[in-house]
Amino acid sequence: MLDAFNSLFGRHPERNQANVEIYTWQTCPFCMRAKLLLWWKGVNFTEYKIDGDESARSQMAERANGRRTVPQIFINNQYIGGCNELYQLDGEGKLEPLLAEPA
């Protein structure tokens, strides 16, 4: 049944091989929106919930070129940006090729 649903909506979760990491806050609407897109594409991702953890936020900022806002997203250790950049990549047809690259 799920395969039929995936085919109907053009989803291909079996193609996703990338290592995806996302730093989030639990109540952040942009984090929820980014995770929704990843979920829709069938991506298994590692989520780092950094609510109130300044040490984790500093670590995230170090990886994200100094950016301290959430979400911050990485695909195969490549810095992608936040929610808007993720949706922009998807709109340009560049997200799925990134997700298909092996980790």
PDB file of N, CA and C in Angstrom:
ATOM      1  N   MET A   1       0.823  -1.201   0.000  1.00  0.00           N
ATOM      2  CA  MET A   1       0.000   0.000   0.000  1.00  0.00           C
ATOM      3  C   MET A   1       0.862   1.258   0.000  1.00  0.00           C
ATOM      4  N   LEU A   2       1.889   1.271   0.849  1.00  0.00           N
ATOM      5  CA  LEU A   2       2.758   2.445   0.926  1.00  0.00           C
ATOM      6  C   LEU A   2       3.487   2.665  -0.387  1.00  0.00           C
ATOM      7  N   ASP A   3       3.894   1.577  -1.060  1.00  0.00           N
ATOM      8  CA  ASP A   3       4.552   1.709  -2.358  1.00  0.00           C
ATOM      9  C   ASP A   3       3.638   2.382  -3.372  1.00  0.00           C
ATOM     10  N   ALA A   4       2.363   2.037  -3.342  1.00  0.00           N
ATOM     11  CA  ALA A   4       1.402   2.653  -4.254  1.00  0.00           C
ATOM     12  C   ALA A   4       1.251   4.138  -3.952  1.00  0.00           C
ATOM     13  N   PHE A   5       1.228   4.467  -2.673  1.00  0.00           N
ATOM     14  CA  PHE A   5       1.142   5.875  -2.256  1.00  0.00           C
ATOM     15  C   PHE A   5       2.371   6.638  -2.743  1.00  0.00           C
ATOM     16  N   ASN A   6       3.548   6.054  -2.551  1.00  0.00           N
ATOM     17  CA  ASN A   6       4.783   6.702  -2.987  1.00  0.00           C
ATOM     18  C   ASN A   6       4.782   6.915  -4.493  1.00  0.00           C
ATOM     19  N   SER A   7       4.361   5.908  -5.251  1.00  0.00           N
ATOM     20  CA  SER A   7       4.309   6.030  -6.704  1.00  0.00           C
ATOM     21  C   SER A   7       3.319   7.100  -7.136  1.00  0.00           C
ATOM     22  N   LEU A   8       2.178   7.125  -6.492  1.00  0.00           N
ATOM     23  CA  LEU A   8       1.137   8.095  -6.825  1.00  0.00           C
ATOM     24  C   LEU A   8       1.633   9.528  -6.682  1.00  0.00           C
ATOM     25  N   PHE A   9       2.425   9.779  -5.648  1.00  0.00           N
ATOM     26  CA  PHE A   9       2.901  11.135  -5.376  1.00  0.00           C
ATOM     27  C   PHE A   9       4.331  11.381  -5.847  1.00  0.00           C
ATOM     28  N   GLY A  10       4.896  10.442  -6.572  1.00  0.00           N
ATOM     29  CA  GLY A  10       6.233  10.631  -7.126  1.00  0.00           C
ATOM     30  C   GLY A  10       7.341  10.613  -6.094  1.00  0.00           C
ATOM     31  N   ARG A  11       7.107   9.942  -4.974  1.00  0.00           N
ATOM     32  CA  ARG A  11       8.123   9.841  -3.921  1.00  0.00           C
ATOM     33  C   ARG A  11       8.992   8.613  -4.189  1.00  0.00           C
ATOM     34  N   HIS A  12      10.281   8.748  -3.918  1.00  0.00           N
ATOM     35  CA  HIS A  12      11.210   7.643  -4.129  1.00  0.00           C
ATOM     36  C   HIS A  12      12.165   7.537  -2.946  1.00  0.00           C
ATOM     37  N   PRO A  13      11.660   7.138  -1.778  1.00  0.00           N
ATOM     38  CA  PRO A  13      12.528   7.072  -0.598  1.00  0.00           C
ATOM     39  C   PRO A  13      13.670   6.078  -0.742  1.00  0.00           C
ATOM     40  N   GLU A  14      13.517   5.089  -1.607  1.00  0.00           N
ATOM     41  CA  GLU A  14      14.588   4.096  -1.793  1.00  0.00           C
ATOM     42  C   GLU A  14      15.832   4.712  -2.431  1.00  0.00           C
ATOM     43  N   ARG A  15      15.706   5.848  -3.053  1.00  0.00           N
ATOM     44  CA  ARG A  15      16.843   6.522  -3.684  1.00  0.00           C
ATOM     45  C   ARG A  15      17.681   7.318  -2.686  1.00  0.00           C
ATOM     46  N   ASN A  16      17.122   7.625  -1.527  1.00  0.00           N
ATOM     47  CA  ASN A  16      17.813   8.454  -0.543  1.00  0.00           C
ATOM     48  C   ASN A  16      18.909   7.657   0.154  1.00  0.00           C
ATOM     49  N   GLN A  17      20.149   8.069  -0.049  1.00  0.00           N
ATOM     50  CA  GLN A  17      21.288   7.403   0.559  1.00  0.00           C
ATOM     51  C   GLN A  17      22.127   8.350   1.408  1.00  0.00           C
ATOM     52  N   ALA A  18      21.856   9.621   1.328  1.00  0.00           N
ATOM     53  CA  ALA A  18      22.683  10.626   1.999  1.00  0.00           C
ATOM     54  C   ALA A  18      22.511  10.586   3.516  1.00  0.00           C
ATOM     55  N   ASN A  19      23.529  11.060   4.194  1.00  0.00           N
ATOM     56  CA  ASN A  19      23.473  11.266   5.637  1.00  0.00           C
ATOM     57  C   ASN A  19      22.954  12.688   5.867  1.00  0.00           C
ATOM     58  N   VAL A  20      21.757  12.807   6.406  1.00  0.00           N
ATOM     59  CA  VAL A  20      21.132  14.112   6.623  1.00  0.00           C
ATOM     60  C   VAL A  20      21.069  14.394   8.119  1.00  0.00           C
ATOM     61  N   GLU A  21      21.524  15.584   8.505  1.00  0.00           N
ATOM     62  CA  GLU A  21      21.500  16.013   9.901  1.00  0.00           C
ATOM     63  C   GLU A  21      20.791  17.356   9.976  1.00  0.00           C
ATOM     64  N   ILE A  22      19.987  17.533  11.015  1.00  0.00           N
ATOM     65  CA  ILE A  22      19.263  18.785  11.191  1.00  0.00           C
ATOM     66  C   ILE A  22      19.265  19.165  12.676  1.00  0.00           C
ATOM     67  N   TYR A  23      19.650  20.402  12.932  1.00  0.00           N
ATOM     68  CA  TYR A  23      19.618  20.960  14.283  1.00  0.00           C
ATOM     69  C   TYR A  23      18.304  21.708  14.435  1.00  0.00           C
ATOM     70  N   THR A  24      17.582  21.428  15.525  1.00  0.00           N
ATOM     71  CA  THR A  24      16.243  21.994  15.699  1.00  0.00           C
ATOM     72  C   THR A  24      15.984  22.457  17.126  1.00  0.00           C
ATOM     73  N   TRP A  25      14.921  23.238  17.242  1.00  0.00           N
ATOM     74  CA  TRP A  25      14.267  23.506  18.517  1.00  0.00           C
ATOM     75  C   TRP A  25      12.882  22.899  18.387  1.00  0.00           C
ATOM     76  N   GLN A  26      12.361  22.369  19.468  1.00  0.00           N
ATOM     77  CA  GLN A  26      11.100  21.634  19.440  1.00  0.00           C
ATOM     78  C   GLN A  26       9.928  22.461  18.921  1.00  0.00           C
ATOM     79  N   THR A  27       9.847  23.726  19.277  1.00  0.00           N
ATOM     80  CA  THR A  27       8.673  24.532  18.922  1.00  0.00           C
ATOM     81  C   THR A  27       8.914  25.468  17.738  1.00  0.00           C
ATOM     82  N   CYS A  28      10.021  25.319  17.049  1.00  0.00           N
ATOM     83  CA  CYS A  28      10.366  26.193  15.927  1.00  0.00           C
ATOM     84  C   CYS A  28       9.541  25.821  14.689  1.00  0.00           C
ATOM     85  N   PRO A  29       8.731  26.762  14.168  1.00  0.00           N
ATOM     86  CA  PRO A  29       7.918  26.432  12.991  1.00  0.00           C
ATOM     87  C   PRO A  29       8.751  26.162  11.742  1.00  0.00           C
ATOM     88  N   PHE A  30       9.898  26.824  11.603  1.00  0.00           N
ATOM     89  CA  PHE A  30      10.760  26.571  10.448  1.00  0.00           C
ATOM     90  C   PHE A  30      11.384  25.177  10.538  1.00  0.00           C
ATOM     91  N   CYS A  31      11.696  24.736  11.756  1.00  0.00           N
ATOM     92  CA  CYS A  31      12.220  23.383  11.965  1.00  0.00           C
ATOM     93  C   CYS A  31      11.164  22.352  11.579  1.00  0.00           C
ATOM     94  N   MET A  32       9.940  22.590  12.009  1.00  0.00           N
ATOM     95  CA  MET A  32       8.848  21.672  11.688  1.00  0.00           C
ATOM     96  C   MET A  32       8.638  21.590  10.181  1.00  0.00           C
ATOM     97  N   ARG A  33       8.707  22.730   9.521  1.00  0.00           N
ATOM     98  CA  ARG A  33       8.503  22.784   8.076  1.00  0.00           C
ATOM     99  C   ARG A  33       9.624  22.045   7.338  1.00  0.00           C
ATOM    100  N   ALA A  34      10.866  22.223   7.778  1.00  0.00           N
ATOM    101  CA  ALA A  34      12.000  21.531   7.153  1.00  0.00           C
ATOM    102  C   ALA A  34      11.887  20.025   7.354  1.00  0.00           C
ATOM    103  N   LYS A  35      11.552  19.610   8.574  1.00  0.00           N
ATOM    104  CA  LYS A  35      11.397  18.180   8.844  1.00  0.00           C
ATOM    105  C   LYS A  35      10.247  17.591   8.042  1.00  0.00           C
ATOM    106  N   LEU A  36       9.189  18.354   7.829  1.00  0.00           N
ATOM    107  CA  LEU A  36       8.058  17.882   7.035  1.00  0.00           C
ATOM    108  C   LEU A  36       8.483  17.596   5.600  1.00  0.00           C
ATOM    109  N   LEU A  37       9.280  18.483   5.018  1.00  0.00           N
ATOM    110  CA  LEU A  37       9.755  18.248   3.653  1.00  0.00           C
ATOM    111  C   LEU A  37      10.638  17.007   3.599  1.00  0.00           C
ATOM    112  N   LEU A  38      11.537  16.863   4.562  1.00  0.00           N
ATOM    113  CA  LEU A  38      12.395  15.676   4.594  1.00  0.00           C
ATOM    114  C   LEU A  38      11.558  14.413   4.771  1.00  0.00           C
ATOM    115  N   TRP A  39      10.576  14.469   5.667  1.00  0.00           N
ATOM    116  CA  TRP A  39       9.694  13.327   5.866  1.00  0.00           C
ATOM    117  C   TRP A  39       8.958  12.994   4.566  1.00  0.00           C
ATOM    118  N   TRP A  40       8.429  14.024   3.898  1.00  0.00           N
ATOM    119  CA  TRP A  40       7.671  13.826   2.666  1.00  0.00           C
ATOM    120  C   TRP A  40       8.523  13.121   1.611  1.00  0.00           C
ATOM    121  N   LYS A  41       9.797  13.428   1.590  1.00  0.00           N
ATOM    122  CA  LYS A  41      10.703  12.815   0.624  1.00  0.00           C
ATOM    123  C   LYS A  41      11.195  11.445   1.086  1.00  0.00           C
ATOM    124  N   GLY A  42      10.780  11.011   2.274  1.00  0.00           N
ATOM    125  CA  GLY A  42      11.159   9.705   2.782  1.00  0.00           C
ATOM    126  C   GLY A  42      12.576   9.639   3.316  1.00  0.00           C
ATOM    127  N   VAL A  43      13.097  10.770   3.752  1.00  0.00           N
ATOM    128  CA  VAL A  43      14.481  10.849   4.223  1.00  0.00           C
ATOM    129  C   VAL A  43      14.565  10.436   5.688  1.00  0.00           C
ATOM    130  N   ASN A  44      15.503   9.537   5.979  1.00  0.00           N
ATOM    131  CA  ASN A  44      15.857   9.247   7.364  1.00  0.00           C
ATOM    132  C   ASN A  44      16.919  10.262   7.749  1.00  0.00           C
ATOM    133  N   PHE A  45      16.668  11.012   8.791  1.00  0.00           N
ATOM    134  CA  PHE A  45      17.623  12.046   9.187  1.00  0.00           C
ATOM    135  C   PHE A  45      17.912  11.960  10.669  1.00  0.00           C
ATOM    136  N   THR A  46      19.061  12.512  11.035  1.00  0.00           N
ATOM    137  CA  THR A  46      19.440  12.613  12.440  1.00  0.00           C
ATOM    138  C   THR A  46      19.071  14.008  12.908  1.00  0.00           C
ATOM    139  N   GLU A  47      18.270  14.069  13.957  1.00  0.00           N
ATOM    140  CA  GLU A  47      17.832  15.357  14.498  1.00  0.00           C
ATOM    141  C   GLU A  47      18.557  15.620  15.812  1.00  0.00           C
ATOM    142  N   TYR A  48      19.135  16.813  15.896  1.00  0.00           N
ATOM    143  CA  TYR A  48      19.764  17.261  17.133  1.00  0.00           C
ATOM    144  C   TYR A  48      18.874  18.349  17.721  1.00  0.00           C
ATOM    145  N   LYS A  49      18.163  18.004  18.777  1.00  0.00           N
ATOM    146  CA  LYS A  49      17.287  18.977  19.455  1.00  0.00           C
ATOM    147  C   LYS A  49      18.150  19.749  20.442  1.00  0.00           C
ATOM    148  N   ILE A  50      18.332  21.039  20.168  1.00  0.00           N
ATOM    149  CA  ILE A  50      19.269  21.825  20.967  1.00  0.00           C
ATOM    150  C   ILE A  50      18.573  22.847  21.862  1.00  0.00           C
ATOM    151  N   ASP A  51      17.308  22.650  22.137  1.00  0.00           N
ATOM    152  CA  ASP A  51      16.540  23.577  22.980  1.00  0.00           C
ATOM    153  C   ASP A  51      17.304  23.891  24.266  1.00  0.00           C
ATOM    154  N   GLY A  52      17.690  25.146  24.435  1.00  0.00           N
ATOM    155  CA  GLY A  52      18.304  25.595  25.680  1.00  0.00           C
ATOM    156  C   GLY A  52      19.695  25.061  25.956  1.00  0.00           C
ATOM    157  N   ASP A  53      20.290  24.339  25.042  1.00  0.00           N
ATOM    158  CA  ASP A  53      21.626  23.766  25.244  1.00  0.00           C
ATOM    159  C   ASP A  53      22.644  24.643  24.512  1.00  0.00           C
ATOM    160  N   GLU A  54      23.235  25.578  25.244  1.00  0.00           N
ATOM    161  CA  GLU A  54      24.156  26.538  24.634  1.00  0.00           C
ATOM    162  C   GLU A  54      25.399  25.866  24.059  1.00  0.00           C
ATOM    163  N   SER A  55      25.854  24.810  24.687  1.00  0.00           N
ATOM    164  CA  SER A  55      27.013  24.081  24.177  1.00  0.00           C
ATOM    165  C   SER A  55      26.705  23.461  22.812  1.00  0.00           C
ATOM    166  N   ALA A  56      25.546  22.835  22.688  1.00  0.00           N
ATOM    167  CA  ALA A  56      25.134  22.233  21.417  1.00  0.00           C
ATOM    168  C   ALA A  56      24.914  23.311  20.361  1.00  0.00           C
ATOM    169  N   ARG A  57      24.379  24.446  20.777  1.00  0.00           N
ATOM    170  CA  ARG A  57      24.154  25.538  19.828  1.00  0.00           C
ATOM    171  C   ARG A  57      25.476  26.095  19.317  1.00  0.00           C
ATOM    172  N   SER A  58      26.465  26.194  20.193  1.00  0.00           N
ATOM    173  CA  SER A  58      27.790  26.663  19.777  1.00  0.00           C
ATOM    174  C   SER A  58      28.426  25.678  18.803  1.00  0.00           C
ATOM    175  N   GLN A  59      28.261  24.389  19.081  1.00  0.00           N
ATOM    176  CA  GLN A  59      28.784  23.365  18.181  1.00  0.00           C
ATOM    177  C   GLN A  59      28.111  23.466  16.810  1.00  0.00           C
ATOM    178  N   MET A  60      26.790  23.671  16.794  1.00  0.00           N
ATOM    179  CA  MET A  60      26.055  23.844  15.553  1.00  0.00           C
ATOM    180  C   MET A  60      26.572  25.058  14.800  1.00  0.00           C
ATOM    181  N   ALA A  61      26.753  26.176  15.499  1.00  0.00           N
ATOM    182  CA  ALA A  61      27.211  27.413  14.873  1.00  0.00           C
ATOM    183  C   ALA A  61      28.599  27.245  14.259  1.00  0.00           C
ATOM    184  N   GLU A  62      29.429  26.470  14.914  1.00  0.00           N
ATOM    185  CA  GLU A  62      30.765  26.211  14.373  1.00  0.00           C
ATOM    186  C   GLU A  62      30.673  25.476  13.039  1.00  0.00           C
ATOM    187  N   ARG A  63      29.772  24.526  12.951  1.00  0.00           N
ATOM    188  CA  ARG A  63      29.582  23.775  11.696  1.00  0.00           C
ATOM    189  C   ARG A  63      28.882  24.614  10.632  1.00  0.00           C
ATOM    190  N   ALA A  64      28.035  25.560  11.087  1.00  0.00           N
ATOM    191  CA  ALA A  64      27.172  26.321  10.177  1.00  0.00           C
ATOM    192  C   ALA A  64      27.734  27.701   9.862  1.00  0.00           C
ATOM    193  N   ASN A  65      29.035  27.825   9.832  1.00  0.00           N
ATOM    194  CA  ASN A  65      29.672  29.099   9.467  1.00  0.00           C
ATOM    195  C   ASN A  65      29.215  30.257  10.337  1.00  0.00           C
ATOM    196  N   GLY A  66      29.025  29.991  11.623  1.00  0.00           N
ATOM    197  CA  GLY A  66      28.663  31.035  12.576  1.00  0.00           C
ATOM    198  C   GLY A  66      27.177  31.288  12.729  1.00  0.00           C
ATOM    199  N   ARG A  67      26.362  30.658  11.940  1.00  0.00           N
ATOM    200  CA  ARG A  67      24.907  30.878  12.034  1.00  0.00           C
ATOM    201  C   ARG A  67      24.363  30.180  13.275  1.00  0.00           C
ATOM    202  N   ARG A  68      23.535  30.902  14.022  1.00  0.00           N
ATOM    203  CA  ARG A  68      23.020  30.386  15.297  1.00  0.00           C
ATOM    204  C   ARG A  68      21.510  30.161  15.282  1.00  0.00           C
ATOM    205  N   THR A  69      20.862  30.446  14.156  1.00  0.00           N
ATOM    206  CA  THR A  69      19.419  30.225  14.063  1.00  0.00           C
ATOM    207  C   THR A  69      19.147  28.760  13.730  1.00  0.00           C
ATOM    208  N   VAL A  70      17.941  28.319  13.994  1.00  0.00           N
ATOM    209  CA  VAL A  70      17.540  26.958  13.644  1.00  0.00           C
ATOM    210  C   VAL A  70      16.397  27.018  12.641  1.00  0.00           C
ATOM    211  N   PRO A  71      16.277  26.003  11.812  1.00  0.00           N
ATOM    212  CA  PRO A  71      17.114  24.821  11.711  1.00  0.00           C
ATOM    213  C   PRO A  71      18.404  25.116  10.944  1.00  0.00           C
ATOM    214  N   GLN A  72      19.382  24.255  11.144  1.00  0.00           N
ATOM    215  CA  GLN A  72      20.590  24.224  10.332  1.00  0.00           C
ATOM    216  C   GLN A  72      20.697  22.794   9.813  1.00  0.00           C
ATOM    217  N   ILE A  73      20.883  22.678   8.508  1.00  0.00           N
ATOM    218  CA  ILE A  73      20.780  21.385   7.845  1.00  0.00           C
ATOM    219  C   ILE A  73      22.081  21.054   7.119  1.00  0.00           C
ATOM    220  N   PHE A  74      22.482  19.786   7.231  1.00  0.00           N
ATOM    221  CA  PHE A  74      23.685  19.291   6.581  1.00  0.00           C
ATOM    222  C   PHE A  74      23.336  18.007   5.833  1.00  0.00           C
ATOM    223  N   ILE A  75      23.828  17.900   4.605  1.00  0.00           N
ATOM    224  CA  ILE A  75      23.664  16.679   3.824  1.00  0.00           C
ATOM    225  C   ILE A  75      25.060  16.182   3.471  1.00  0.00           C
ATOM    226  N   ASN A  76      25.385  14.987   3.939  1.00  0.00           N
ATOM    227  CA  ASN A  76      26.726  14.422   3.763  1.00  0.00           C
ATOM    228  C   ASN A  76      27.809  15.407   4.209  1.00  0.00           C
ATOM    229  N   ASN A  77      27.594  16.003   5.371  1.00  0.00           N
ATOM    230  CA  ASN A  77      28.499  16.978   5.978  1.00  0.00           C
ATOM    231  C   ASN A  77      28.649  18.263   5.180  1.00  0.00           C
ATOM    232  N   GLN A  78      27.852  18.437   4.145  1.00  0.00           N
ATOM    233  CA  GLN A  78      27.845  19.683   3.376  1.00  0.00           C
ATOM    234  C   GLN A  78      26.788  20.593   3.984  1.00  0.00           C
ATOM    235  N   TYR A  79      27.182  21.813   4.295  1.00  0.00           N
ATOM    236  CA  TYR A  79      26.247  22.768   4.887  1.00  0.00           C
ATOM    237  C   TYR A  79      25.238  23.212   3.841  1.00  0.00           C
ATOM    238  N   ILE A  80      23.957  23.042   4.164  1.00  0.00           N
ATOM    239  CA  ILE A  80      22.868  23.412   3.252  1.00  0.00           C
ATOM    240  C   ILE A  80      22.280  24.766   3.622  1.00  0.00           C
ATOM    241  N   GLY A  81      22.119  25.012   4.908  1.00  0.00           N
ATOM    242  CA  GLY A  81      21.491  26.241   5.379  1.00  0.00           C
ATOM    243  C   GLY A  81      20.290  25.896   6.232  1.00  0.00           C
ATOM    244  N   GLY A  82      19.279  26.756   6.156  1.00  0.00           N
ATOM    245  CA  GLY A  82      18.076  26.566   6.951  1.00  0.00           C
ATOM    246  C   GLY A  82      16.909  26.077   6.115  1.00  0.00           C
ATOM    247  N   CYS A  83      15.735  26.314   6.641  1.00  0.00           N
ATOM    248  CA  CYS A  83      14.499  25.860   6.001  1.00  0.00           C
ATOM    249  C   CYS A  83      14.322  26.460   4.607  1.00  0.00           C
ATOM    250  N   ASN A  84      14.513  27.765   4.486  1.00  0.00           N
ATOM    251  CA  ASN A  84      14.305  28.419   3.192  1.00  0.00           C
ATOM    252  C   ASN A  84      15.252  27.878   2.131  1.00  0.00           C
ATOM    253  N   GLU A  85      16.510  27.647   2.509  1.00  0.00           N
ATOM    254  CA  GLU A  85      17.474  27.108   1.552  1.00  0.00           C
ATOM    255  C   GLU A  85      17.117  25.680   1.140  1.00  0.00           C
ATOM    256  N   LEU A  86      16.607  24.894   2.096  1.00  0.00           N
ATOM    257  CA  LEU A  86      16.179  23.530   1.795  1.00  0.00           C
ATOM    258  C   LEU A  86      15.043  23.543   0.769  1.00  0.00           C
ATOM    259  N   TYR A  87      14.049  24.393   0.994  1.00  0.00           N
ATOM    260  CA  TYR A  87      12.921  24.486   0.059  1.00  0.00           C
ATOM    261  C   TYR A  87      13.362  25.055  -1.284  1.00  0.00           C
ATOM    262  N   GLN A  88      14.319  25.962  -1.267  1.00  0.00           N
ATOM    263  CA  GLN A  88      14.830  26.513  -2.526  1.00  0.00           C
ATOM    264  C   GLN A  88      15.517  25.418  -3.346  1.00  0.00           C
ATOM    265  N   LEU A  89      16.349  24.612  -2.694  1.00  0.00           N
ATOM    266  CA  LEU A  89      16.983  23.491  -3.389  1.00  0.00           C
ATOM    267  C   LEU A  89      15.937  22.562  -3.990  1.00  0.00           C
ATOM    268  N   ASP A  90      14.888  22.286  -3.231  1.00  0.00           N
ATOM    269  CA  ASP A  90      13.827  21.416  -3.729  1.00  0.00           C
ATOM    270  C   ASP A  90      13.135  22.044  -4.933  1.00  0.00           C
ATOM    271  N   GLY A  91      12.822  23.320  -4.847  1.00  0.00           N
ATOM    272  CA  GLY A  91      12.150  24.010  -5.945  1.00  0.00           C
ATOM    273  C   GLY A  91      12.979  24.059  -7.218  1.00  0.00           C
ATOM    274  N   GLU A  92      14.293  24.091  -7.062  1.00  0.00           N
ATOM    275  CA  GLU A  92      15.205  24.125  -8.209  1.00  0.00           C
ATOM    276  C   GLU A  92      15.542  22.725  -8.724  1.00  0.00           C
ATOM    277  N   GLY A  93      14.991  21.688  -8.074  1.00  0.00           N
ATOM    278  CA  GLY A  93      15.261  20.318  -8.489  1.00  0.00           C
ATOM    279  C   GLY A  93      16.648  19.829  -8.090  1.00  0.00           C
ATOM    280  N   LYS A  94      17.275  20.486  -7.123  1.00  0.00           N
ATOM    281  CA  LYS A  94      18.636  20.120  -6.712  1.00  0.00           C
ATOM    282  C   LYS A  94      18.684  19.295  -5.431  1.00  0.00           C
ATOM    283  N   LEU A  95      17.567  19.183  -4.712  1.00  0.00           N
ATOM    284  CA  LEU A  95      17.577  18.468  -3.449  1.00  0.00           C
ATOM    285  C   LEU A  95      17.666  16.955  -3.649  1.00  0.00           C
ATOM    286  N   GLU A  96      16.851  16.410  -4.521  1.00  0.00           N
ATOM    287  CA  GLU A  96      16.827  14.958  -4.689  1.00  0.00           C
ATOM    288  C   GLU A  96      18.181  14.401  -5.150  1.00  0.00           C
ATOM    289  N   PRO A  97      18.908  15.059  -6.073  1.00  0.00           N
ATOM    290  CA  PRO A  97      20.243  14.553  -6.405  1.00  0.00           C
ATOM    291  C   PRO A  97      21.193  14.544  -5.196  1.00  0.00           C
ATOM    292  N   LEU A  98      21.095  15.550  -4.324  1.00  0.00           N
ATOM    293  CA  LEU A  98      21.914  15.558  -3.119  1.00  0.00           C
ATOM    294  C   LEU A  98      21.551  14.404  -2.205  1.00  0.00           C
ATOM    295  N   LEU A  99      20.261  14.128  -2.073  1.00  0.00           N
ATOM    296  CA  LEU A  99      19.798  13.049  -1.206  1.00  0.00           C
ATOM    297  C   LEU A  99      20.177  11.668  -1.752  1.00  0.00           C
ATOM    298  N   ALA A 100      20.375  11.574  -3.052  1.00  0.00           N
ATOM    299  CA  ALA A 100      20.715  10.287  -3.676  1.00  0.00           C
ATOM    300  C   ALA A 100      22.204   9.957  -3.566  1.00  0.00           C
ATOM    301  N   GLU A 101      23.045  10.947  -3.222  1.00  0.00           N
ATOM    302  CA  GLU A 101      24.477  10.692  -3.092  1.00  0.00           C
ATOM    303  C   GLU A 101      24.745   9.843  -1.850  1.00  0.00           C
ATOM    304  N   PRO A 102      25.538   8.787  -2.009  1.00  0.00           N
ATOM    305  CA  PRO A 102      25.851   7.958  -0.839  1.00  0.00           C
ATOM    306  C   PRO A 102      26.618   8.735   0.225  1.00  0.00           C
ATOM    307  N   ALA A 103      26.385   8.353   1.465  1.00  0.00           N
ATOM    308  CA  ALA A 103      27.051   9.029   2.592  1.00  0.00           C
ATOM    309  C   ALA A 103      28.542   8.757   2.581  1.00  0.00           C
TER     310      ALA A 103
END
